[in-house]
Tab-separated table of C-alpha atoms in Angstrom:
chain	number	residue	atom	x	y	z
A	63	UNK	CA	0.000	0.000	0.000
A	64	UNK	CA	2.857	2.356	0.833
A	65	UNK	CA	4.450	1.687	-2.551
A	66	UNK	CA	1.198	2.633	-4.296
A	67	UNK	CA	1.034	5.891	-2.309
A	68	UNK	CA	4.633	6.732	-3.190
A	69	UNK	CA	3.961	5.968	-6.826
A	70	UNK	CA	0.986	8.326	-6.813
A	71	UNK	CA	3.112	11.031	-5.225
A	72	UNK	CA	5.710	10.548	-7.938
A	73	UNK	CA	3.047	10.897	-10.642
A	74	UNK	CA	1.676	14.035	-8.966
A	75	UNK	CA	5.164	15.545	-8.848
A	76	UNK	CA	5.631	14.723	-12.524
A	77	UNK	CA	2.362	16.470	-13.395
A	78	UNK	CA	3.048	19.610	-11.369
A	79	UNK	CA	4.125	22.672	-13.364
A	80	UNK	CA	7.617	24.043	-12.730
A	81	UNK	CA	6.428	26.996	-10.558
A	82	UNK	CA	4.625	24.585	-8.249
A	83	UNK	CA	7.736	22.433	-7.984
A	84	UNK	CA	9.709	25.521	-6.980
A	85	UNK	CA	7.255	26.178	-4.174
A	86	UNK	CA	7.817	22.615	-2.935
A	87	UNK	CA	11.612	22.946	-3.089
A	88	UNK	CA	13.211	22.827	0.354
A	89	UNK	CA	15.225	25.705	1.719
A	90	UNK	CA	18.825	25.208	0.661
A	91	UNK	CA	21.435	26.169	3.230
A	92	UNK	CA	23.940	28.582	1.713
A	93	UNK	CA	27.566	28.863	2.768
A	94	UNK	CA	28.535	32.082	4.575
A	95	UNK	CA	31.227	34.241	3.013
A	96	UNK	CA	33.591	36.787	4.519
A	97	UNK	CA	32.492	40.283	3.507
A	98	UNK	CA	35.030	42.607	1.875
A	99	UNK	CA	33.932	46.228	1.454
A	100	UNK	CA	36.211	48.360	-0.707
A	101	UNK	CA	35.423	52.039	-0.204
A	102	UNK	CA	36.586	53.665	-3.412
A	103	UNK	CA	35.949	56.383	-5.986
A	104	UNK	CA	36.505	56.863	-9.695
A	105	UNK	CA	37.842	60.321	-8.814
A	106	UNK	CA	40.656	58.902	-6.681
A	107	UNK	CA	44.016	58.393	-8.423
A	108	UNK	CA	45.171	55.666	-6.020
A	109	UNK	CA	41.926	53.657	-6.185
A	110	UNK	CA	42.214	51.767	-9.526
A	111	UNK	CA	45.058	49.519	-8.237
A	112	UNK	CA	42.856	48.490	-5.295
A	113	UNK	CA	39.955	47.783	-7.639
A	114	UNK	CA	42.271	45.684	-9.808
A	115	UNK	CA	43.414	43.706	-6.759
A	116	UNK	CA	39.790	43.081	-5.777
A	117	UNK	CA	39.011	41.761	-9.256
A	118	UNK	CA	42.140	39.662	-9.688
A	119	UNK	CA	42.517	38.138	-6.228
A	120	UNK	CA	39.142	38.108	-4.489
A	121	UNK	CA	36.384	38.193	-7.095
A	122	UNK	CA	36.579	34.521	-8.023
A	123	UNK	CA	36.850	33.146	-4.501
A	124	UNK	CA	33.981	31.090	-3.100
A	125	UNK	CA	34.703	32.036	0.506
A	126	UNK	CA	34.476	35.830	0.227
A	127	UNK	CA	32.054	38.399	-1.150
A	128	UNK	CA	34.067	41.362	-2.412
A	129	UNK	CA	32.077	44.551	-3.006
A	130	UNK	CA	32.900	48.060	-4.186
A	131	UNK	CA	31.132	50.911	-2.373
A	132	UNK	CA	31.736	54.213	-4.139
A	133	UNK	CA	31.871	57.216	-1.810
A	134	UNK	CA	30.744	60.688	-2.841
A	135	UNK	CA	33.264	62.985	-1.133
A	136	UNK	CA	35.569	62.858	-4.169
A	137	UNK	CA	32.868	64.107	-6.542
A	138	UNK	CA	33.456	67.827	-5.968
A	139	UNK	CA	37.249	67.800	-5.684
A	140	UNK	CA	38.907	69.761	-8.494
A	141	UNK	CA	42.138	68.474	-10.022
A	142	UNK	CA	43.873	70.509	-12.730
A	143	UNK	CA	40.710	72.473	-13.367
A	144	UNK	CA	38.263	69.563	-13.544
A	145	UNK	CA	36.397	67.182	-11.286
A	146	UNK	CA	34.582	63.896	-11.787
A	147	UNK	CA	31.230	62.842	-10.361
A	148	UNK	CA	31.380	59.104	-9.884
A	149	UNK	CA	28.114	57.688	-11.330
A	150	UNK	CA	28.121	54.918	-8.710
A	151	UNK	CA	28.791	57.117	-5.694
A	152	UNK	CA	26.305	57.633	-2.890
A	153	UNK	CA	26.349	59.622	0.354
A	154	UNK	CA	24.953	56.481	1.988
A	155	UNK	CA	28.209	54.645	1.312
A	156	UNK	CA	30.240	57.569	2.648
A	157	UNK	CA	28.146	57.447	5.833
A	158	UNK	CA	28.660	53.711	6.099
A	159	UNK	CA	32.413	54.141	5.827
A	160	UNK	CA	32.459	56.839	8.505
A	161	UNK	CA	30.254	54.753	10.795
A	162	UNK	CA	32.929	52.080	11.016
A	163	UNK	CA	35.140	54.671	12.771
A	164	UNK	CA	38.364	52.688	12.771
A	165	UNK	CA	41.431	54.226	14.388
A	166	UNK	CA	42.978	54.380	10.927
A	167	UNK	CA	40.354	56.958	9.958
A	168	UNK	CA	38.519	57.356	6.659
A	169	UNK	CA	40.475	57.133	3.422
A	170	UNK	CA	40.365	55.684	-0.061
A	171	UNK	CA	40.989	53.052	-1.098
A	172	UNK	CA	39.961	51.441	2.196
A	173	UNK	CA	39.139	47.754	2.553
A	174	UNK	CA	36.950	46.791	5.499
A	175	UNK	CA	36.961	43.066	6.237
A	176	UNK	CA	33.951	41.514	7.980
A	177	UNK	CA	33.138	44.891	9.522
A	178	UNK	CA	35.919	44.288	12.026
A	179	UNK	CA	39.222	45.445	10.544
A	180	UNK	CA	40.546	47.951	8.048
A	181	UNK	CA	43.431	47.940	5.579
A	182	UNK	CA	44.604	49.816	2.545
A	183	UNK	CA	42.791	48.475	-0.487
A	184	UNK	CA	46.143	47.616	-2.058
A	185	UNK	CA	47.590	45.779	0.970
A	186	UNK	CA	47.138	42.170	-0.088
A	187	UNK	CA	49.027	40.826	2.937
A	188	UNK	CA	46.890	42.676	5.492
A	189	UNK	CA	43.654	41.852	3.672
A	190	UNK	CA	44.537	38.153	3.496
A	191	UNK	CA	45.413	38.137	7.203
A	192	UNK	CA	42.105	39.804	8.080
A	193	UNK	CA	40.205	37.233	6.006
A	194	UNK	CA	41.968	34.405	7.848
A	195	UNK	CA	41.102	35.999	11.195
A	196	UNK	CA	37.449	36.320	10.162
A	197	UNK	CA	37.280	32.702	9.032
A	198	UNK	CA	38.514	31.571	12.447
A	199	UNK	CA	35.419	33.061	14.117
A	200	UNK	CA	32.418	30.675	14.325
A	201	UNK	CA	29.408	31.973	12.391
A	202	UNK	CA	26.552	32.526	14.841
A	203	UNK	CA	23.803	32.452	12.196
A	204	UNK	CA	22.621	30.644	9.088
A	205	UNK	CA	20.813	31.719	5.933
A	206	UNK	CA	18.884	29.351	3.678
A	207	UNK	CA	17.359	30.234	0.316
A	208	UNK	CA	14.519	28.816	-1.743
A	209	UNK	CA	13.554	29.916	-5.278
A	210	UNK	CA	10.202	31.677	-5.601
A	211	UNK	CA	7.766	30.769	-8.345
A	212	UNK	CA	7.646	34.355	-9.603
A	213	UNK	CA	11.412	34.773	-9.569
A	214	UNK	CA	13.853	35.677	-6.866
A	215	UNK	CA	14.244	33.888	-3.572
A	216	UNK	CA	12.850	33.473	-0.102
A	217	UNK	CA	15.687	33.714	2.404
A	218	UNK	CA	15.353	32.434	5.945
A	219	UNK	CA	17.882	33.695	8.478
A	220	UNK	CA	18.328	32.011	11.850
A	221	UNK	CA	20.326	33.254	14.830
A	222	UNK	CA	20.783	36.532	16.640
A	223	UNK	CA	19.930	35.192	20.073
A	224	UNK	CA	23.402	35.122	21.616
A	225	UNK	CA	24.775	37.550	24.176
A	226	UNK	CA	26.892	39.453	21.655
A	227	UNK	CA	23.995	41.743	20.790
A	228	UNK	CA	21.214	42.184	18.228
A	229	UNK	CA	21.702	41.359	14.569
A	230	UNK	CA	20.415	43.170	11.495
A	231	UNK	CA	19.836	41.724	8.040
A	232	UNK	CA	20.886	43.807	5.043
A	233	UNK	CA	19.891	43.261	1.430
A	234	UNK	CA	22.510	44.145	-1.150
A	235	UNK	CA	22.380	44.315	-4.949
A	236	UNK	CA	25.550	44.812	-6.962
A	237	UNK	CA	26.512	45.324	-10.605
A	238	UNK	CA	28.967	42.608	-11.545
A	239	UNK	CA	31.023	44.554	-14.067
A	240	UNK	CA	31.031	47.994	-15.674
A	241	UNK	CA	33.392	50.250	-17.641
A	242	UNK	CA	33.494	54.041	-17.471
A	243	UNK	CA	35.440	56.569	-19.533
A	244	UNK	CA	36.656	59.195	-17.069
A	245	UNK	CA	36.432	62.765	-18.383
A	246	UNK	CA	37.707	64.729	-15.378
A	247	UNK	CA	39.480	64.627	-12.051
A	248	UNK	CA	42.589	62.665	-11.113
A	249	UNK	CA	41.807	59.765	-13.461
A	250	UNK	CA	40.942	61.911	-16.474
A	251	UNK	CA	41.471	60.079	-19.753
A	252	UNK	CA	41.365	56.595	-18.236
A	253	UNK	CA	38.833	53.851	-18.829
A	254	UNK	CA	38.079	52.253	-15.479
A	255	UNK	CA	36.616	48.806	-15.033
A	256	UNK	CA	34.741	48.182	-11.799
A	257	UNK	CA	33.352	44.956	-10.345
A	258	UNK	CA	30.612	44.118	-7.844
A	259	UNK	CA	29.604	47.762	-7.556
A	260	UNK	CA	26.930	48.142	-4.872
A	261	UNK	CA	23.743	49.740	-6.196
A	262	UNK	CA	21.361	48.821	-3.351
A	263	UNK	CA	22.207	48.421	0.329
A	264	UNK	CA	19.241	48.484	2.664
A	265	UNK	CA	18.184	47.203	6.045
A	266	UNK	CA	15.779	44.298	5.651
A	267	UNK	CA	14.925	43.587	9.273
A	268	UNK	CA	16.149	42.601	12.726
A	269	UNK	CA	17.095	38.995	13.414
A	270	UNK	CA	16.012	37.553	16.740
A	271	UNK	CA	15.539	33.853	16.135
A	272	UNK	CA	14.069	33.523	12.644
A	273	UNK	CA	13.638	36.155	9.933
A	274	UNK	CA	12.109	35.544	6.503
A	275	UNK	CA	13.120	37.833	3.630
A	276	UNK	CA	11.774	38.123	0.117
A	277	UNK	CA	14.568	38.776	-2.382
A	278	UNK	CA	13.333	39.999	-5.776
A	279	UNK	CA	15.382	38.983	-8.802
A	280	UNK	CA	18.061	41.606	-9.487
A	281	UNK	CA	18.402	43.242	-12.917
A	282	UNK	CA	20.431	41.487	-15.628
A	283	UNK	CA	24.140	41.642	-14.950
A	284	UNK	CA	23.605	42.060	-11.206
A	285	UNK	CA	23.970	39.824	-8.181
A	286	UNK	CA	22.350	39.931	-4.761
A	287	UNK	CA	23.169	38.856	-1.234
A	288	UNK	CA	22.062	38.919	2.386
A	289	UNK	CA	24.446	40.327	4.989
A	290	UNK	CA	24.021	39.708	8.713
A	291	UNK	CA	25.699	42.338	10.876
A	292	UNK	CA	25.643	43.301	14.521
A	293	UNK	CA	23.385	46.293	15.124
A	294	UNK	CA	25.030	49.692	15.166
A	295	UNK	CA	27.211	48.623	12.247
A	296	UNK	CA	29.241	46.226	14.321
A	297	UNK	CA	31.058	43.114	13.130
A	298	UNK	CA	29.625	41.182	10.203
A	299	UNK	CA	28.530	37.614	10.891
A	300	UNK	CA	28.616	36.647	7.241
A	301	UNK	CA	27.391	37.284	3.721
A	302	UNK	CA	25.229	34.865	1.747
A	303	UNK	CA	24.965	35.309	-2.016
A	304	UNK	CA	21.886	34.508	-4.054
A	305	UNK	CA	22.362	31.390	-6.181
A	306	UNK	CA	22.973	32.059	-9.902
A	307	UNK	CA	19.352	31.507	-10.931
A	308	UNK	CA	18.280	34.466	-8.786
A	309	UNK	CA	20.696	36.750	-10.554
A	310	UNK	CA	19.380	35.992	-14.002
A	311	UNK	CA	22.412	33.918	-14.996
């Protein structure tokens, strides 16, 4: 009798349309990544080498999520009679950089690793050491993702109940690759290639046990992720990227 029931279930599954099958798909646990935040600007002469290092050394790694956050305080600086307004810059990213308030101060290019340490964006040795330190810390949360029938994902975060303090979930969308011809400022005349440029960074909710998030599919050429971070812009617990199907790949 049990075999007949299982056979019927198999037939039903075969007859279900793809969207219905997606709704039945279990939540898939995603692996946490160490978050790298490169605070940079197209108007900064010393920033392209840091952006190149990000692309060449960290972009293809499975254990880190390397992002570029373009600050806006370079936009009005005049160099040899001209300035350059970075099309990807935002005052929100400048505020985020200042909120970290490391003893090293605010500068570009600045790499912040897991919200806990800072290094020059060109200092491969210090960045690698900070990544190793972050990976030695147990991750006090998990994020699982399930595809939605209409596109995108449902993410379920668990954790945030330990004594270290409250946890916030952030939703991030980033442009995977872009090229810009620079017509002014310190990089005038150059063509700059940028990777994983943040276009959306927003608070999605507070995590205190279980938090469910709806992640819409990002535009073509973009990726998305969930970041869990201690409230008050403290240390990052981890970053979880949307699987390729959610990014339109």
